Short mmCIF file of C-alpha atoms in Angstrom, two decimals:
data_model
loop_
_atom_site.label_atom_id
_atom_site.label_comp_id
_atom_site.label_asym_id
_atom_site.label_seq_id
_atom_site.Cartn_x
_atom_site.Cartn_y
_atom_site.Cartn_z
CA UNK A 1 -48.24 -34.44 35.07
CA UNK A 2 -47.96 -37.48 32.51
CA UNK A 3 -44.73 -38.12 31.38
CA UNK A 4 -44.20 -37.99 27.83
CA UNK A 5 -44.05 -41.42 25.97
CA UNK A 6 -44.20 -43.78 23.54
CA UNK A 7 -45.76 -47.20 23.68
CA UNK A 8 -45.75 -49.53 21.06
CA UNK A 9 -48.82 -51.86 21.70
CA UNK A 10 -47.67 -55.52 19.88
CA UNK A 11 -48.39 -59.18 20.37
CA UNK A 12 -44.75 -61.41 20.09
CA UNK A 13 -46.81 -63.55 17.48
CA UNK A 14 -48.14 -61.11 15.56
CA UNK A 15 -46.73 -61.35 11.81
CA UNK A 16 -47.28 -57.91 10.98
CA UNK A 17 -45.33 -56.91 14.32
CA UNK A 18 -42.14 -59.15 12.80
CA UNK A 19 -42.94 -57.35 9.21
CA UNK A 20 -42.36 -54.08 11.15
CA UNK A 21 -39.89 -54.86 13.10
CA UNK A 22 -36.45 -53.22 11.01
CA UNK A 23 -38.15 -49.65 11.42
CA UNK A 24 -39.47 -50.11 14.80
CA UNK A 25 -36.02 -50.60 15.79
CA UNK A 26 -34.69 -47.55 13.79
CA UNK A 27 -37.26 -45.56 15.19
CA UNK A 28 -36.58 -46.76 18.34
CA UNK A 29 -32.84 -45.85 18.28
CA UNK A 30 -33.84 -42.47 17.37
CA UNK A 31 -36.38 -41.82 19.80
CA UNK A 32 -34.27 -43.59 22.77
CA UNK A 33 -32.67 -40.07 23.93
CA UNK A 34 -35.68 -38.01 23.40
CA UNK A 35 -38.44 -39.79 25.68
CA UNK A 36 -39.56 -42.85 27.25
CA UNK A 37 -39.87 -46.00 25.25
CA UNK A 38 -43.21 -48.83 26.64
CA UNK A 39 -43.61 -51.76 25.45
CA UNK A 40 -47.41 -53.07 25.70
CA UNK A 41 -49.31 -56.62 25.09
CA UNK A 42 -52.57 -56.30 23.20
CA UNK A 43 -53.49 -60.15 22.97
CA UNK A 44 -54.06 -61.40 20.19
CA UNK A 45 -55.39 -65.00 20.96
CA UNK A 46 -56.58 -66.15 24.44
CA UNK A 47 -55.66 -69.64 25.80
CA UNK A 48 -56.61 -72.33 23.62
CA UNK A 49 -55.73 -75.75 23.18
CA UNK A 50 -58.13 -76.75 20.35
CA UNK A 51 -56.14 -77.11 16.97
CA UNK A 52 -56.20 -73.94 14.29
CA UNK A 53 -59.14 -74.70 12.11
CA UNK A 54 -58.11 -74.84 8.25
CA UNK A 55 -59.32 -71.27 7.01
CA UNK A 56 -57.33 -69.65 9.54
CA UNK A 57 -54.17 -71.86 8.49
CA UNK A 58 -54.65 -70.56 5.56
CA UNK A 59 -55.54 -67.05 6.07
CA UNK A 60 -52.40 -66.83 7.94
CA UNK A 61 -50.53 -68.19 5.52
CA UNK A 62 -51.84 -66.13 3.20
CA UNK A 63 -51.11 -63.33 5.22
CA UNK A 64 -47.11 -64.37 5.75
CA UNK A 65 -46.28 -64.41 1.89
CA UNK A 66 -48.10 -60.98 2.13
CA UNK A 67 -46.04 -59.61 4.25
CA UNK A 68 -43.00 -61.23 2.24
CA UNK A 69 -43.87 -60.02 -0.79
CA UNK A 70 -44.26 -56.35 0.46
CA UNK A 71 -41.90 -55.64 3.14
CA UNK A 72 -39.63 -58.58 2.27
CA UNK A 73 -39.48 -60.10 5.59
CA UNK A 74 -38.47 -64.15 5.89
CA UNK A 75 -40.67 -66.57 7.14
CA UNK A 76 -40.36 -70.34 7.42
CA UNK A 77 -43.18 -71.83 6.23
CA UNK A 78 -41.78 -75.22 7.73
CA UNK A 79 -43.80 -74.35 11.31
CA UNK A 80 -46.95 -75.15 9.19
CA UNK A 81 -46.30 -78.91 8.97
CA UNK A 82 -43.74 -79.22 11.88
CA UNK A 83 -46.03 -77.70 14.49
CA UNK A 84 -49.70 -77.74 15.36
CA UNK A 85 -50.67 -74.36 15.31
CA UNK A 86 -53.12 -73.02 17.78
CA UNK A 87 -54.85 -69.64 17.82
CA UNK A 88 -53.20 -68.91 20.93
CA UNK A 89 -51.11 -65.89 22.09
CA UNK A 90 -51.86 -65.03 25.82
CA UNK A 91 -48.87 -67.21 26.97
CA UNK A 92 -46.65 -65.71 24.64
CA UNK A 93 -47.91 -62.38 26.35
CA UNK A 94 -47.13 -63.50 29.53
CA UNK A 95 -43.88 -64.49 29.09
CA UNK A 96 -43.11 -60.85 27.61
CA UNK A 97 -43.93 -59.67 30.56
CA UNK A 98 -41.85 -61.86 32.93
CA UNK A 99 -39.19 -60.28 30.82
CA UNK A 100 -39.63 -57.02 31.35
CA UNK A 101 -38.86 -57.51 35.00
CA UNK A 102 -36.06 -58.77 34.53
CA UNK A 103 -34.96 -55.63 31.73
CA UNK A 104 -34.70 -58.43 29.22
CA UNK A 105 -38.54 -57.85 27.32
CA UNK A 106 -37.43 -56.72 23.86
CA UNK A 107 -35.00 -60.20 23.80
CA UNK A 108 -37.79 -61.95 24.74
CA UNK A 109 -39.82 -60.61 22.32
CA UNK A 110 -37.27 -61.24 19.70
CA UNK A 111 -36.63 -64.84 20.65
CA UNK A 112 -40.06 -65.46 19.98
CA UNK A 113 -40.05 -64.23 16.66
CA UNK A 114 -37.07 -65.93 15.70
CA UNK A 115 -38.72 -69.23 17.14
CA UNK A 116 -41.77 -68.79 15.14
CA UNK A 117 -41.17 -67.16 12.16
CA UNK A 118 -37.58 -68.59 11.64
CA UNK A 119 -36.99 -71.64 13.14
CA UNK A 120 -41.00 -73.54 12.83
CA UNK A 121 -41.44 -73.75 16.88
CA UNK A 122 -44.74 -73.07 18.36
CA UNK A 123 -44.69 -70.55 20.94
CA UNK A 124 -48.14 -71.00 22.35
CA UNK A 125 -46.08 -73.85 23.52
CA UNK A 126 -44.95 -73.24 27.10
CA UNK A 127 -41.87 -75.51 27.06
CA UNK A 128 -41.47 -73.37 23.99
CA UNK A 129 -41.27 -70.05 25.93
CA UNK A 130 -39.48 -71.81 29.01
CA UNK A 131 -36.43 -73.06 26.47
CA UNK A 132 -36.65 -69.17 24.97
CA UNK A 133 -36.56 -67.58 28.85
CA UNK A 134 -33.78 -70.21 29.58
CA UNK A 135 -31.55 -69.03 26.30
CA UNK A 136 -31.85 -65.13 27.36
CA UNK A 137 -30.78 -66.02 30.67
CA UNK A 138 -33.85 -66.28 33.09
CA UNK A 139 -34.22 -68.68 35.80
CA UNK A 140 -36.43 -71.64 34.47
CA UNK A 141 -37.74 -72.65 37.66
CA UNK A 142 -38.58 -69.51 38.62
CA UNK A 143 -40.32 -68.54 34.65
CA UNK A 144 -42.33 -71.23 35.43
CA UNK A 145 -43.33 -70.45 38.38
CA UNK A 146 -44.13 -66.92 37.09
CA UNK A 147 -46.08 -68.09 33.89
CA UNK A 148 -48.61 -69.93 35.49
CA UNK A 149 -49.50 -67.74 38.64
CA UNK A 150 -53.11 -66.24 39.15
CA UNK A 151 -50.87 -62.81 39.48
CA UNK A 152 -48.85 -62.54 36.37
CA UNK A 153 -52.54 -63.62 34.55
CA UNK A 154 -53.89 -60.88 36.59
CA UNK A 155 -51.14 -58.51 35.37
CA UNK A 156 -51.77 -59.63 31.47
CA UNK A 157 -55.64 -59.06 31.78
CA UNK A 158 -54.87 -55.38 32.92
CA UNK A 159 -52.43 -54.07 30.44
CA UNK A 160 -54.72 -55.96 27.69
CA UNK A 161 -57.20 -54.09 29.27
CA UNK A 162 -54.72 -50.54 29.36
CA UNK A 163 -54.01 -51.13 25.37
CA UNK A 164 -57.37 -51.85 24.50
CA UNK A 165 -58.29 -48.27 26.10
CA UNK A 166 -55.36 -46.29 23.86
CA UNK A 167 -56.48 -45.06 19.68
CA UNK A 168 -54.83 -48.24 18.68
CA UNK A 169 -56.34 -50.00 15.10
CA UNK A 170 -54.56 -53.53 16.01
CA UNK A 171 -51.33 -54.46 16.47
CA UNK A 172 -48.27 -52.95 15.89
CA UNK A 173 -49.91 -49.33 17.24
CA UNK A 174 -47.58 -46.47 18.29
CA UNK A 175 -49.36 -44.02 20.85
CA UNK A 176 -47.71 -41.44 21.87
CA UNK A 177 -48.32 -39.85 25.29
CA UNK A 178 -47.87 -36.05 25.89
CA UNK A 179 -49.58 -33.27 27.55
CA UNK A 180 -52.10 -36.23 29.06
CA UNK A 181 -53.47 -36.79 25.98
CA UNK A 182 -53.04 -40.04 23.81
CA UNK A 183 -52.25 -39.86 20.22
CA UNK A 184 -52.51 -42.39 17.60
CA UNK A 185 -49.50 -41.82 15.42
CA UNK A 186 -49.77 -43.86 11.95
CA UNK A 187 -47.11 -46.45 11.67
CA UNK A 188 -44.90 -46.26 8.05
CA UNK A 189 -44.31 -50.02 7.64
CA UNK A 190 -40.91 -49.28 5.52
CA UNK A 191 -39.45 -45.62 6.61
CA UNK A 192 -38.94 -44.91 9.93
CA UNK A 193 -38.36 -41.36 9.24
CA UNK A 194 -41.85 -40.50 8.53
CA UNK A 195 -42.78 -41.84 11.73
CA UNK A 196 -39.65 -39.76 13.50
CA UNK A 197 -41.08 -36.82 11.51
CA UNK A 198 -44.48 -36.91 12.96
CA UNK A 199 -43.80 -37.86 16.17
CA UNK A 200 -41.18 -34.72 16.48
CA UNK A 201 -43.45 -32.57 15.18
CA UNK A 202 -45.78 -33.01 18.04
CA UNK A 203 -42.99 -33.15 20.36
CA UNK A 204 -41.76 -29.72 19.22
#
C-alpha cells in the first residue's frame, strides 16, 4: 500500500518556486499533521559553463519583475551585473539533496533563494553552494566530497527522472499521492487555502 503524500516537485533556482514560496509554507504548516510532506528536484538547467545568452537574460528578467509585480515578491536585480549568470541548475539540485540527508533540505533550499534572489550570488556556483552548506551547518569537506561523486549525480538523474514521471506542468507542482494513484493538484500562487481545500477534499 502507498503511503499517502505530498510532494512538491521544485528547482532551488526557480523564480516562480521563490514567488510561491509564502503559501507553500502555509500550506505546508497545515498539511504537516495530516500526511507526509516530499520534497523533489525537477532540474531545471543541466551543467553548463557557457555564459547565459542575452534573450534569456532578459527573458528572465522579464520574468522576475513579473513575478514582482503580481505576487509582490523581492528580487535583487544587482545579481544581473554582479554575477555571470549561467543556465545552470543541476548543482543547485544536488546540493538539495545532500541536505536532505542530513534533515536540513528545506534550509538549504532557502539559503539558495536568499543567495540568488536577495543577495546577487550565483548558485550554479559551487563555492557558492559550499559557503551556503557551510552556513546551515554541514561539513564542507565532506559537501564537497558529496557534490561531485558519480553517486549523488546518479541519485539526481533518478529523482529527475521520478518527477518527470508525476502530472507535473513545471515547477512548483504539488502531486499528491493516495490510494496509488498520483494527482496533479493546481497550485493557488496567493491563497493557500484553496490548495488546503482541494487537497482535503480528496483526503476526506
Amino acid at each position: 500500500m502507498t503511503q499517502t503524500k505530498l510532494i512538491y516537485v521544485h528547482d532551488p533556482m526557480c523564480s516562480w518556486c521563490w514567488g510561491y514560496k509564502p503559501t507553500w509554507l502555509k500550506l505546508k504548516a497545515a498539511l504537516a499533521s495530516q500526511l507526509i510532506i516530499e520534497y523533489k528536484v525537477g532540474g531545471l538547467a543541466p551543467d553548463s559553463q557557457e555564459p547565459m545568452p542575452e534573450n534569456m537574460r532578459a527573458m528572465l528578467q522579464s520574468t522576475w519583475h513579473k513575478i514582482s509585480a503580481m505576487l509582490g515578491t523581492q528580487f535583487n536585480f544587482d545579481f544581473w551585473q554582479v554575477c555571470q549568470p549561467r543556465r545552470s541548475t543541476y548543482s543547485a539540485c544536488r546540493a538539495a539533496i545532500i541536505a536532505r540527508a542530513h534533515n536540513k533540505e528545506p534550509q538549504m533550499i532557502g539559503a539558495i533563494q536568499h543567495a540568488y534572489y536577495l543577495h546577487a550570488q550565483n548558485p550554479s556556483d559551487e563555492s557558492t553552494l559550499i559557503t551556503l552548506a557551510e552556513k546551515i551547518g554541514i561539513d564542507k569537506q565532506q559537501f564537497c566530497e558529496e557534490l561531485c561523486s558519480e553517486a549523488l549525480n546518479q541519485k539526481l538523474h533518478e529523482e529527475l527522472a521520478f518527477s518527470a514521471s508525476l502530472p507535473i506542468q513545471g515547477f512548483p507542482s504539488l502531486v499528491l499521492i493516495t490510494d496509488n494513484k498520483a494527482i496533479a493538484i493546481k497550485i493557488n500562487y496567493t491563497d493557500h487555502q484553496q490548495t488546503l481545500n482541494t487537497i482535503s477534499a480528496l483526503l476526506a
